[in-house]
Short mmCIF file of C-alpha atoms and ligand atoms in Angstrom, two decimals:
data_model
loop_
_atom_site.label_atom_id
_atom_site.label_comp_id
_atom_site.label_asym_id
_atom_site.label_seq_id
_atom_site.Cartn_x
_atom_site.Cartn_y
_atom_site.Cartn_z
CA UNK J 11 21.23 -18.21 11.00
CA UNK J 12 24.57 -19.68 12.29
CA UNK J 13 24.69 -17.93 15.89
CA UNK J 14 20.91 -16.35 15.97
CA UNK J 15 19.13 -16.65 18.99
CA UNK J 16 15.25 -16.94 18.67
CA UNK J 17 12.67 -16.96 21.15
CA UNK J 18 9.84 -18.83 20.05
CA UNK J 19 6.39 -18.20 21.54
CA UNK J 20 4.09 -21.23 21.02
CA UNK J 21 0.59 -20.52 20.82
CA UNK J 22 -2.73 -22.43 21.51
CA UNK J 23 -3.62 -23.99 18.24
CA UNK J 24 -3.59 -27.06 16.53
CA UNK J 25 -0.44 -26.39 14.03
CA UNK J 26 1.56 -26.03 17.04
CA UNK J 27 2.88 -29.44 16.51
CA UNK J 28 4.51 -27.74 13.72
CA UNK J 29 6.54 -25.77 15.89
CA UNK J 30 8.33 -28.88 16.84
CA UNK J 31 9.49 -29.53 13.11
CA UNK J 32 10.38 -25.60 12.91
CA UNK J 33 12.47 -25.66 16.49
CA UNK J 34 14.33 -28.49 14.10
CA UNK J 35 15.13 -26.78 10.79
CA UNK J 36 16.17 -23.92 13.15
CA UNK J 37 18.47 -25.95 14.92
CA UNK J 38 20.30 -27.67 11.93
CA UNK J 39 20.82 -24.26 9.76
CA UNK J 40 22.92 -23.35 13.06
CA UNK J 41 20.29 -21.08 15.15
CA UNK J 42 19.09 -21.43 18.81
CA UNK J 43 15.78 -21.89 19.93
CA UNK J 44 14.39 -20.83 23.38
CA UNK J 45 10.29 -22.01 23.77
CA UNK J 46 7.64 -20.34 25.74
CA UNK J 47 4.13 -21.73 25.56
CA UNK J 48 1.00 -20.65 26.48
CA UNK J 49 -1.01 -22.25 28.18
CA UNK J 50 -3.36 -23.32 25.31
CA UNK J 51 0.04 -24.35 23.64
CA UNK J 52 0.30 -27.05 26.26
CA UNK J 53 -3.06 -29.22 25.40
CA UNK J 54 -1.34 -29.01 21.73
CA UNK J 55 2.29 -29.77 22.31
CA UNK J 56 4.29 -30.56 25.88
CA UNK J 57 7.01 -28.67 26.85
CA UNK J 58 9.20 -32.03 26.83
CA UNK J 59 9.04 -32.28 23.45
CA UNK J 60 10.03 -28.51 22.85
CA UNK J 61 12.62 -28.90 25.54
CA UNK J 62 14.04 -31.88 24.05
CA UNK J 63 14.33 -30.67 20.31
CA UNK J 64 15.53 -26.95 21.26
CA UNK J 65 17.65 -28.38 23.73
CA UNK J 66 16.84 -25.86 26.59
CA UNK J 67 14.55 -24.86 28.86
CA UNK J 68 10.73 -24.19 28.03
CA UNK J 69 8.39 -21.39 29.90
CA UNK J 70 5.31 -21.73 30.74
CA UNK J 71 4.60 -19.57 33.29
CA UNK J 72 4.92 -15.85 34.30
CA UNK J 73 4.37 -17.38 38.15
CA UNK J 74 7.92 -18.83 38.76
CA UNK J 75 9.54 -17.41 41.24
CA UNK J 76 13.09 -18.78 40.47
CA UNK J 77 13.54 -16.89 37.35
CA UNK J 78 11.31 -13.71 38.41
CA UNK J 79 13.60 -13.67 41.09
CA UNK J 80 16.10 -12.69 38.31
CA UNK J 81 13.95 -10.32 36.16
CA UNK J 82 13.20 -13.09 34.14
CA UNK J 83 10.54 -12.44 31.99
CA UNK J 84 12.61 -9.04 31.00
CA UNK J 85 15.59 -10.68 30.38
CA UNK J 86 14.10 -13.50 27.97
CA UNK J 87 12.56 -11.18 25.96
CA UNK J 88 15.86 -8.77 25.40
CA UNK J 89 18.50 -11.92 25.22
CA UNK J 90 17.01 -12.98 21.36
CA UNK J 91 17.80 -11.54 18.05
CA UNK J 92 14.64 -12.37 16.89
CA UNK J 93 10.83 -12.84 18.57
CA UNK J 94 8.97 -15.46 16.43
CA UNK J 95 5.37 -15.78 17.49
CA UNK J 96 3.86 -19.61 15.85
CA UNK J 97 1.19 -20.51 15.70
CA UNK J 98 0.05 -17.02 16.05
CA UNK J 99 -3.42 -17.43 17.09
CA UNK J 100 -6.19 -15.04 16.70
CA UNK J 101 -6.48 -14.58 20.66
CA UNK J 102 -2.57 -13.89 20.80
CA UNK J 103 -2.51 -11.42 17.91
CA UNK J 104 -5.85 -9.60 19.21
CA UNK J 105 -3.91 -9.30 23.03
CA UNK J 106 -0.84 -8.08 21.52
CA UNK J 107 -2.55 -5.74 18.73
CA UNK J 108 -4.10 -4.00 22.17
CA UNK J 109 -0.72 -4.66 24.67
CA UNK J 110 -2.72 -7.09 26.68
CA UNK J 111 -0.17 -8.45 29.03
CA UNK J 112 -1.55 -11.25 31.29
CA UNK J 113 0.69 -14.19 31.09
CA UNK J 114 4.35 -14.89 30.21
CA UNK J 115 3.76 -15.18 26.48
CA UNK J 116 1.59 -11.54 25.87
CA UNK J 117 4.17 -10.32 28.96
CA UNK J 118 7.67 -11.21 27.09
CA UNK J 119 5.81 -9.37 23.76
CA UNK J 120 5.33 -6.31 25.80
CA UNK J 121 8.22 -5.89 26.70
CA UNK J 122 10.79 -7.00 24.17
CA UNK J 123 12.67 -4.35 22.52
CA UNK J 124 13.57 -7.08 19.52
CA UNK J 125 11.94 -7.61 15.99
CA UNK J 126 8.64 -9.68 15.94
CA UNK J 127 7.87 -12.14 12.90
CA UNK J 128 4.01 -13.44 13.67
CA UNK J 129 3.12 -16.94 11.94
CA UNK J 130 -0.83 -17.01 12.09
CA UNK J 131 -2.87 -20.11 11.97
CA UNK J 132 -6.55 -20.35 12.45
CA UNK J 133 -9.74 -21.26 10.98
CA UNK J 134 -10.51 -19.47 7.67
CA UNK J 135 -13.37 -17.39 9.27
CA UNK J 136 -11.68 -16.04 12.29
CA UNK J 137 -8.74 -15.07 9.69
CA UNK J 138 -11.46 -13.34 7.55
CA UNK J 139 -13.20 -11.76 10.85
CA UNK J 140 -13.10 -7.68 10.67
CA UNK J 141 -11.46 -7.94 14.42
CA UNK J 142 -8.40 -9.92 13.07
CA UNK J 143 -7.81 -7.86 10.09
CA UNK J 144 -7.77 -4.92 12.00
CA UNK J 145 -4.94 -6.82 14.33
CA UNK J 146 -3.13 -7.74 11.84
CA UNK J 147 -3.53 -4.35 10.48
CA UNK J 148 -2.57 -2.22 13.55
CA UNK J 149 0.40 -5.03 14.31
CA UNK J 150 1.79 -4.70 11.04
CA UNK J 151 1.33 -0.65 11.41
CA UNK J 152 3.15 -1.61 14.97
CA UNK J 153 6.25 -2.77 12.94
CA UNK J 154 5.62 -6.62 13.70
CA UNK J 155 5.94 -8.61 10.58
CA UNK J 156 2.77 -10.73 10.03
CA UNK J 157 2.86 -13.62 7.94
CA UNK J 158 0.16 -14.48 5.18
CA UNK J 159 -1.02 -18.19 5.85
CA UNK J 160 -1.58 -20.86 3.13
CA UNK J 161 -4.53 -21.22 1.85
CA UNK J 162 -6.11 -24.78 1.50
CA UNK J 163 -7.90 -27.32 3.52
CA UNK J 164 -7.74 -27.38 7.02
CA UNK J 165 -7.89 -29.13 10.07
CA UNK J 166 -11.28 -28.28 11.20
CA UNK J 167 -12.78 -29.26 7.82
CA UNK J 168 -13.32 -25.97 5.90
CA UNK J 169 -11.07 -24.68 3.23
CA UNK J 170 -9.55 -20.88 2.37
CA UNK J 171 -6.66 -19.46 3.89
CA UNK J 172 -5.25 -19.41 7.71
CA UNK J 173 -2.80 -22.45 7.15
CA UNK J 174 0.61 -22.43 8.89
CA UNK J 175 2.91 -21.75 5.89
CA UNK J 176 5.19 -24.75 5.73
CA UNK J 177 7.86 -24.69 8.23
CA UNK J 178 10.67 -24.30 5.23
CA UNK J 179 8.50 -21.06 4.27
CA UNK J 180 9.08 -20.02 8.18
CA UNK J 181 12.32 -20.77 8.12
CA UNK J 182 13.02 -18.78 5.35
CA UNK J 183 10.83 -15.66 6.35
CA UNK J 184 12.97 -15.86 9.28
CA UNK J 185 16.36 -15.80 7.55
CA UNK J 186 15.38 -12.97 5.31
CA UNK J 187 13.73 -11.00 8.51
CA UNK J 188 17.43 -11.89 10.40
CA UNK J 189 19.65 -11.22 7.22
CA UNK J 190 17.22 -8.48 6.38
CA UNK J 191 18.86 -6.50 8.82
CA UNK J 192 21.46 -5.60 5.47
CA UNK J 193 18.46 -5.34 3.56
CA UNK J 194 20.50 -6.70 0.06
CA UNK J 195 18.25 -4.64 -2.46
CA UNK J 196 18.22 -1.25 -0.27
CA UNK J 197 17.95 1.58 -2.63
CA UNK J 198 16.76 -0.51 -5.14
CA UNK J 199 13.41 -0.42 -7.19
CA UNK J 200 12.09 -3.54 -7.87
CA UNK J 201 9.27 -4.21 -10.66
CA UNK J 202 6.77 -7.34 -10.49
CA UNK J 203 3.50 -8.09 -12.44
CA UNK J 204 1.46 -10.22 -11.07
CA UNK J 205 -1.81 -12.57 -11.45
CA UNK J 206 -3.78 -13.01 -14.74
CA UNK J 207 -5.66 -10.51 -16.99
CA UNK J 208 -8.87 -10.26 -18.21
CA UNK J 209 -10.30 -8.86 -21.62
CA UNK J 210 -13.60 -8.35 -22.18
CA UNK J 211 -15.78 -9.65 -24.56
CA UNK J 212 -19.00 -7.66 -23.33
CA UNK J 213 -19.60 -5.17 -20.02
CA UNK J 214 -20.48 -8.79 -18.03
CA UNK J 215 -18.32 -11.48 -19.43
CA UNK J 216 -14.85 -12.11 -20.10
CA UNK J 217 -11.64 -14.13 -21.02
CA UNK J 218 -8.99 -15.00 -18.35
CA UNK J 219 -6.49 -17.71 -17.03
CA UNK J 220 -6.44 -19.84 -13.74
CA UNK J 221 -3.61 -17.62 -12.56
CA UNK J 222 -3.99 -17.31 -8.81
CA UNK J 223 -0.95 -13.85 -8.31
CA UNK J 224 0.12 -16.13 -5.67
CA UNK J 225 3.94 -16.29 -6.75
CA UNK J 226 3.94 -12.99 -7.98
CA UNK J 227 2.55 -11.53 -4.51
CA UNK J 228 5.20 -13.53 -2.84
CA UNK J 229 8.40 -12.48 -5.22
CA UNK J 230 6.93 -8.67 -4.52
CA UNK J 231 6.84 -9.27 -0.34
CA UNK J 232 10.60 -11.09 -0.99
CA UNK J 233 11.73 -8.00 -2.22
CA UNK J 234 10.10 -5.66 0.00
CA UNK J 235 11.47 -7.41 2.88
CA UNK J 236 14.85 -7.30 1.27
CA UNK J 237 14.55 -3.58 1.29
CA UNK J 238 13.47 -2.76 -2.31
CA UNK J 239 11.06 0.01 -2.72
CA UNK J 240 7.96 -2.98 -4.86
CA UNK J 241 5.38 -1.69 -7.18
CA UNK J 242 3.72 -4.03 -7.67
CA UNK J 243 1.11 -4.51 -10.86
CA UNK J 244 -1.70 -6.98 -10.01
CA UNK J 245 -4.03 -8.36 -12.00
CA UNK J 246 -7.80 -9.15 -11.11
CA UNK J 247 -6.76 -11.35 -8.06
CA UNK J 248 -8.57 -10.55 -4.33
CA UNK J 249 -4.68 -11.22 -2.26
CA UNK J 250 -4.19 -8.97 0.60
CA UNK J 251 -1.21 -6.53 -0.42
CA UNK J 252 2.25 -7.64 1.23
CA UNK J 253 3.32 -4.81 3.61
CA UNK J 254 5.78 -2.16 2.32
CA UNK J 255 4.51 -2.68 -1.29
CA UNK J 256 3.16 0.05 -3.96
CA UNK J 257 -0.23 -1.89 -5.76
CA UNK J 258 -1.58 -0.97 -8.63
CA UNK J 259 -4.31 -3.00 -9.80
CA UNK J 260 -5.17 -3.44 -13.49
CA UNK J 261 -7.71 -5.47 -15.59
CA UNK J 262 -6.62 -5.69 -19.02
CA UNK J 263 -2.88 -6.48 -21.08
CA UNK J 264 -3.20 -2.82 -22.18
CA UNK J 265 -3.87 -1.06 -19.20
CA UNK J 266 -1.11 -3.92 -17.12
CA UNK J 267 1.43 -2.31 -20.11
CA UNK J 268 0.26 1.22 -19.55
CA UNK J 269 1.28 0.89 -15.68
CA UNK J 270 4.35 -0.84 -15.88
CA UNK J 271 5.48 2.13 -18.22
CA UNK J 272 4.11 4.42 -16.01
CA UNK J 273 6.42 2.63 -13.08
CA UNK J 274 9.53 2.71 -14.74
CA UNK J 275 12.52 3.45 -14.35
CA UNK J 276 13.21 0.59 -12.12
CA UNK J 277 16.42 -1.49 -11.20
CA UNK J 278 14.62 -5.19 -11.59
CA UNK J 279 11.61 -6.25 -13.33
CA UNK J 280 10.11 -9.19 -12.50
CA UNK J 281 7.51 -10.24 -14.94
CA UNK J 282 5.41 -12.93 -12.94
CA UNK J 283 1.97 -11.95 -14.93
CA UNK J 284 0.28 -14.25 -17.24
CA UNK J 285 -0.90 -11.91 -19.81
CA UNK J 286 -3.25 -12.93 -22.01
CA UNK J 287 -2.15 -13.33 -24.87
CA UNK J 288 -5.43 -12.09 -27.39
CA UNK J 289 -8.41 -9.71 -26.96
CA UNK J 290 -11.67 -9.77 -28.87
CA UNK J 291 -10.95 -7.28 -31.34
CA UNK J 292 -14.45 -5.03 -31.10
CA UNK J 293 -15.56 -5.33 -27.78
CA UNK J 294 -19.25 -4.89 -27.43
CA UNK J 295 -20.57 -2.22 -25.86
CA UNK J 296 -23.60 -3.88 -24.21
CA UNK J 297 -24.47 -7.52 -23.58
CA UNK J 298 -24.63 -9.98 -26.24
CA UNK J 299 -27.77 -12.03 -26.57
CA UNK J 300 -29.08 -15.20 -27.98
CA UNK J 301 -31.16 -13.87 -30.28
CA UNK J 302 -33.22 -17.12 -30.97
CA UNK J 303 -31.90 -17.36 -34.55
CA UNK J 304 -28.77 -20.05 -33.48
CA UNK J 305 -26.53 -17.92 -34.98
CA UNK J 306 -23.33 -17.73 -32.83
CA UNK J 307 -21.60 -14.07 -32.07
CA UNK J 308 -18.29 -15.00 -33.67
CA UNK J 309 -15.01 -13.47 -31.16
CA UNK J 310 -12.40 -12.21 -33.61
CA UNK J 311 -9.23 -12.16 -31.21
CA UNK J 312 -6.05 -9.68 -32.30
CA UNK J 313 -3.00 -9.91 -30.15
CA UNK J 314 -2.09 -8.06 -26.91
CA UNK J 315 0.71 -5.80 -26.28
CA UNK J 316 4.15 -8.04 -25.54
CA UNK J 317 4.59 -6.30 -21.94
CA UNK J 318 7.79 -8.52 -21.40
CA UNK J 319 9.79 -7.86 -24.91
CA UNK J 320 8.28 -4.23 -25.32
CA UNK J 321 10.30 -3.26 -21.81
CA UNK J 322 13.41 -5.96 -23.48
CA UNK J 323 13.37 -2.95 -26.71
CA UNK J 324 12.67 0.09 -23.47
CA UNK J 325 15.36 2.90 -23.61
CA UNK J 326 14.75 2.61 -20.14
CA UNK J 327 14.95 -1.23 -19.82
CA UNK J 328 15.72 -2.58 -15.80
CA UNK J 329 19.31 -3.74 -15.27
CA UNK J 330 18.10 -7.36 -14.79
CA UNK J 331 14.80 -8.15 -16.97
CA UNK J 332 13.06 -11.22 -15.80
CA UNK J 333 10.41 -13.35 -17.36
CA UNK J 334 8.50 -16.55 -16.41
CA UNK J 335 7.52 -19.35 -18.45
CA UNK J 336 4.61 -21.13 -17.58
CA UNK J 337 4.74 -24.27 -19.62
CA UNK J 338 2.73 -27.69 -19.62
CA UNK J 339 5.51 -29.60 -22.03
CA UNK J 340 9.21 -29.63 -22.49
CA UNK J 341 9.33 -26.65 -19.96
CA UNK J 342 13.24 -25.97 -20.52
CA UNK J 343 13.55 -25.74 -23.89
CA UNK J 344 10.23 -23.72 -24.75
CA UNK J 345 11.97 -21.41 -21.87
CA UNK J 346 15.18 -21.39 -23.61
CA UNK J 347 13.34 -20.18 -26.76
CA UNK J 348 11.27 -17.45 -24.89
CA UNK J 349 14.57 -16.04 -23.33
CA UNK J 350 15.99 -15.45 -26.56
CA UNK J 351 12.84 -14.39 -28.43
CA UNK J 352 11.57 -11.92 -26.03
CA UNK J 353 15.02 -10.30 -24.68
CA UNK J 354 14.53 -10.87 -21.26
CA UNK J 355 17.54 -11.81 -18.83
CA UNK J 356 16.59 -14.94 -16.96
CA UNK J 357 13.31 -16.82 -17.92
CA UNK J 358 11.76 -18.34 -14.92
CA UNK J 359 10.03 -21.40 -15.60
CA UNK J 360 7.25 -23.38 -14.41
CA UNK J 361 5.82 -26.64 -15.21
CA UNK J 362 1.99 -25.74 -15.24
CA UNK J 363 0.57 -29.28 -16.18
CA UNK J 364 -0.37 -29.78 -12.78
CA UNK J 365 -2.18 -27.98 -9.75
CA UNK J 366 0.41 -24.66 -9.78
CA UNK J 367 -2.03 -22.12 -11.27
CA UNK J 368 -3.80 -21.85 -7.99
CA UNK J 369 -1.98 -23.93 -5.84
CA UNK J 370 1.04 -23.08 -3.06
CA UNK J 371 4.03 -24.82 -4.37
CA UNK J 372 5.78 -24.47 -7.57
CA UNK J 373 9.09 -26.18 -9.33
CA UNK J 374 10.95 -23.70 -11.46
CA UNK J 375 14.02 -24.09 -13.22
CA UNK J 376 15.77 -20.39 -14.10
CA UNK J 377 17.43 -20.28 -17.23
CA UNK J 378 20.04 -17.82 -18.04
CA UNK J 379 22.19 -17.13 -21.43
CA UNK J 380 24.58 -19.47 -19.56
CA UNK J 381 22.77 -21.94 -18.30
CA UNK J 382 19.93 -23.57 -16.55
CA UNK J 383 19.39 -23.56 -12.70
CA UNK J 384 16.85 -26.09 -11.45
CA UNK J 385 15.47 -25.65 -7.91
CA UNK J 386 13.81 -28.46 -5.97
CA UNK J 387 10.01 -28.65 -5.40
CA UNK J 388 9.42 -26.00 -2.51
CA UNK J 389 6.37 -23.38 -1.36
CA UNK J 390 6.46 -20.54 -3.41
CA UNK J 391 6.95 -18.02 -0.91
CA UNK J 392 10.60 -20.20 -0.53
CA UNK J 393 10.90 -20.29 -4.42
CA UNK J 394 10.00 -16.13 -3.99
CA UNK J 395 13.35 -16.03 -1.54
CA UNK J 396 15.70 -17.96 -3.65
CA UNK J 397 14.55 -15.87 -6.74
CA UNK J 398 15.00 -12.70 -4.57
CA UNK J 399 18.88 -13.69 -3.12
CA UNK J 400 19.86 -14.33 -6.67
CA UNK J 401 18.68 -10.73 -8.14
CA UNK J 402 20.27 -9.39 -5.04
CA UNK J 403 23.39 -10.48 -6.14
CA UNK J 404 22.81 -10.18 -9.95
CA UNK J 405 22.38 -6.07 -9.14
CA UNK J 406 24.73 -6.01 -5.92
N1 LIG G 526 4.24 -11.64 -21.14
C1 LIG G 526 4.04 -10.31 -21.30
N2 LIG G 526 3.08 -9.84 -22.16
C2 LIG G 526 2.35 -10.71 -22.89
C3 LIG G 526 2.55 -12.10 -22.76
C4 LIG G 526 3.50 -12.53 -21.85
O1 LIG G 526 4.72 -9.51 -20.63
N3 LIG G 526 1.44 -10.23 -23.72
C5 LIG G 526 5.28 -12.11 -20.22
C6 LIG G 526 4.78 -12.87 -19.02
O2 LIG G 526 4.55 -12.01 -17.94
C7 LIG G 526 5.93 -13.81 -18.76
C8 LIG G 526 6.50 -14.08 -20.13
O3 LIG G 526 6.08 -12.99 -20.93
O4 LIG G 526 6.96 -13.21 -17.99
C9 LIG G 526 6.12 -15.37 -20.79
O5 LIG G 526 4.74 -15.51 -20.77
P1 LIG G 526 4.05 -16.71 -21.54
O6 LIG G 526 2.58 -16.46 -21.55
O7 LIG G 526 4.54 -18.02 -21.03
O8 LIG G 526 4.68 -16.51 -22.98
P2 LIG G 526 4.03 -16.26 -24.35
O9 LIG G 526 4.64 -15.04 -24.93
O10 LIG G 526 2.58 -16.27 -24.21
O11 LIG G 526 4.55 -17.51 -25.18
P3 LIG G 526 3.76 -18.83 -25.59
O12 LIG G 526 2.38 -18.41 -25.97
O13 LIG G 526 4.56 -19.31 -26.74
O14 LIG G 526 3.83 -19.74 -24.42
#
């Protein structure tokens, strides 16, 4: 970051306050900040404040004749290394997904010949709306990079995703999109399962795990953005795909086994999936019934495939093998005993006790043959970067 020069386009939403803590972190990890607001960014957050924390000049306007006079608007949007649009609103991503230009903000877009990272924030619905995802769609398809938002509750009241990631999230996405310009795992195939798995017990019902995919998804769009070719194998879980990554969804241990063989060889796997561990033994072929006599079907379980320590055994086991451990007591040393048990390189491992299965943030502690790494509290798209600089240099 030391040196980088961002321009950061403020739009009209209510997490534009946050832009004021992100102008910060950019700031102290050595970067400079130049604002532009909309207009709508101005009920929201004043240009003094943005002025004040970047420590230059804010623009608000296309009209002013002092820096027109010197090809202004051109010359802000060619003088960054980076364009970061936050909050990206659904307004400002549906002007720039059809080149709208009609104010300084939609007019420095236009014309900037620089990479664009896009931080949306809106209410869940207008996320979800048809006309957004095909904006994010064709804007992503333009080469802009499009952050996912949290998902959770917001400040209008309803819940689901369309959150402004934290600002350390932001901050990160923006150091991997500026150091992504070396693109650390080029060349490189990179491996993740993801989400939970479900066996069946009859065609309707089944067993499963609260595994959201969301760390999973994240570790795949880490590596994607740090050049790897990603396939990634989900489980049953409804996230949108990160860009640049190969999906292939699965339902069952057996058929999440069958595709990561079918995937290999690769340089790095990354096994993020919480595989169930059992299946019911006969499944049935049509739905069971209470048949009035109080007699309970009994569910005989046998045990599913070991994805993890089969590819540990592989002829054509990944350079660097890596397992998670989600745990709800004495997380290190249960992870300690999984790395040896199941082969794997580093064991990744999560304290599960609490809201993580589901949630955004995670604490994981990696342990390796020589030791035991613990990383601070942190989203998990930030714990998906740190996991994703350290297996760049593990196969660099
Ligand atoms: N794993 C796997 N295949 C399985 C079970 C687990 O590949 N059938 C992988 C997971 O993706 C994860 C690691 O093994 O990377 C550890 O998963 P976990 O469920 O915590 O371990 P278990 O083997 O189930 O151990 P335990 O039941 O003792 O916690």
């Amino acid at each position: 970051m030391q040196g980088k020069r961002i321009l950061l386009i403020v739009g009209g939403g209510i997490a534009a306050y946050k832009s004021c803590e992100l102008v910060r972190l950019i700031r102290r990890e050595g970067g400079a900040v130049t604002c532009v607001l909309t207009a709508g960014a101005t009920h929201f957050v004043t240009p003094m404040t943005l002025a004040a924390l970047s420590e230059n000049p804010v623009h608000t306007t296309l009209w002013d004749l002092d820096a027109e006079a010197k090809m202004g608007h051109i010359q802000l949007s060619r003088s960054a290394d980076l364009v970061v649009v936050c909050p990206a609103t659904a307004d400002l991503m549906a002007k720039m997904a059809a080149g709208i230009a009609d104010d300084l903000a939609t007019t420095l877009l236009l014309a900037t010949d620089k990479p664009v990272l896009a931080v949306p924030a809106m209410n869940v619905r207008m996320w979800q709306h048809a006309a957004t995802r095909r904006n994010v769609a064709s804007l992503r398809g333009d080469g802009v990079e499009v952050l996912e938002p949290d998902a959770g509750p917001m400040a209008c009241g309803e819940f689901g995703p369309g959150r402004l990631p934290e600002p350390t999230a932001i901050l990160a996405a923006i150091t991997a999109t500026l150091g992504g310009q070396a693109k650390p795992l080029a060349g490189r195939h990179v491996l993740v399962t993801a989400g939970p798995t479900h066996e069946p017990i009859d065609p309707v019902r089944y067993i499963a795990n609260r595994s959201s995919g969301r760390q999973g998804f994240a570790i795949a769009e880490a590596a994607a953005r740090a050049g790897a070719r990603v396939t990634l194998v989900a489980g049953p879980v409804s996230l949108p795909t990160p860009a640049g990554v190969t999906r292939i969804d699965v339902e069952t241990a057996r058929d999440m086994a069958a595709a990561v063989d079918a995937a290999l060889p690769a340089d790095a796997a990354i096994m993020v999936a919480a595989v169930a561990d059992w299946r019911v033994a006969a499944e049935a072929g049509q739905k069971l019934k209470k048949d009035g006599s109080g007699v309970i079907p009994p569910l005989t379980l046998t045990e599913n495939p070991d994805i993890l320590a089969r590819l540990a055994r592989a002829p054509n086991r990944p350079r660097l093998l890596v397992g998670f451990a989600a745990e709800t007591e004495n997380v290190v040393p249960h992870a300690e005993a999984k790395l040896a048990r199941k082969g794997a390189d580093w064991i990744v491992a999560n304290d599960v006790s609490g809201d993580v299965m589901g949630g955004t943030r995670n604490t994981v502690h990696i342990v390796r043959a020589t030791g035991v790494e613990s990383l601070p509290e942190m989203p998990k798209d930030a714990v998906a970067a740190a996991l994703i600089e350290r297996i760049s240099d593990a196969l660099a």
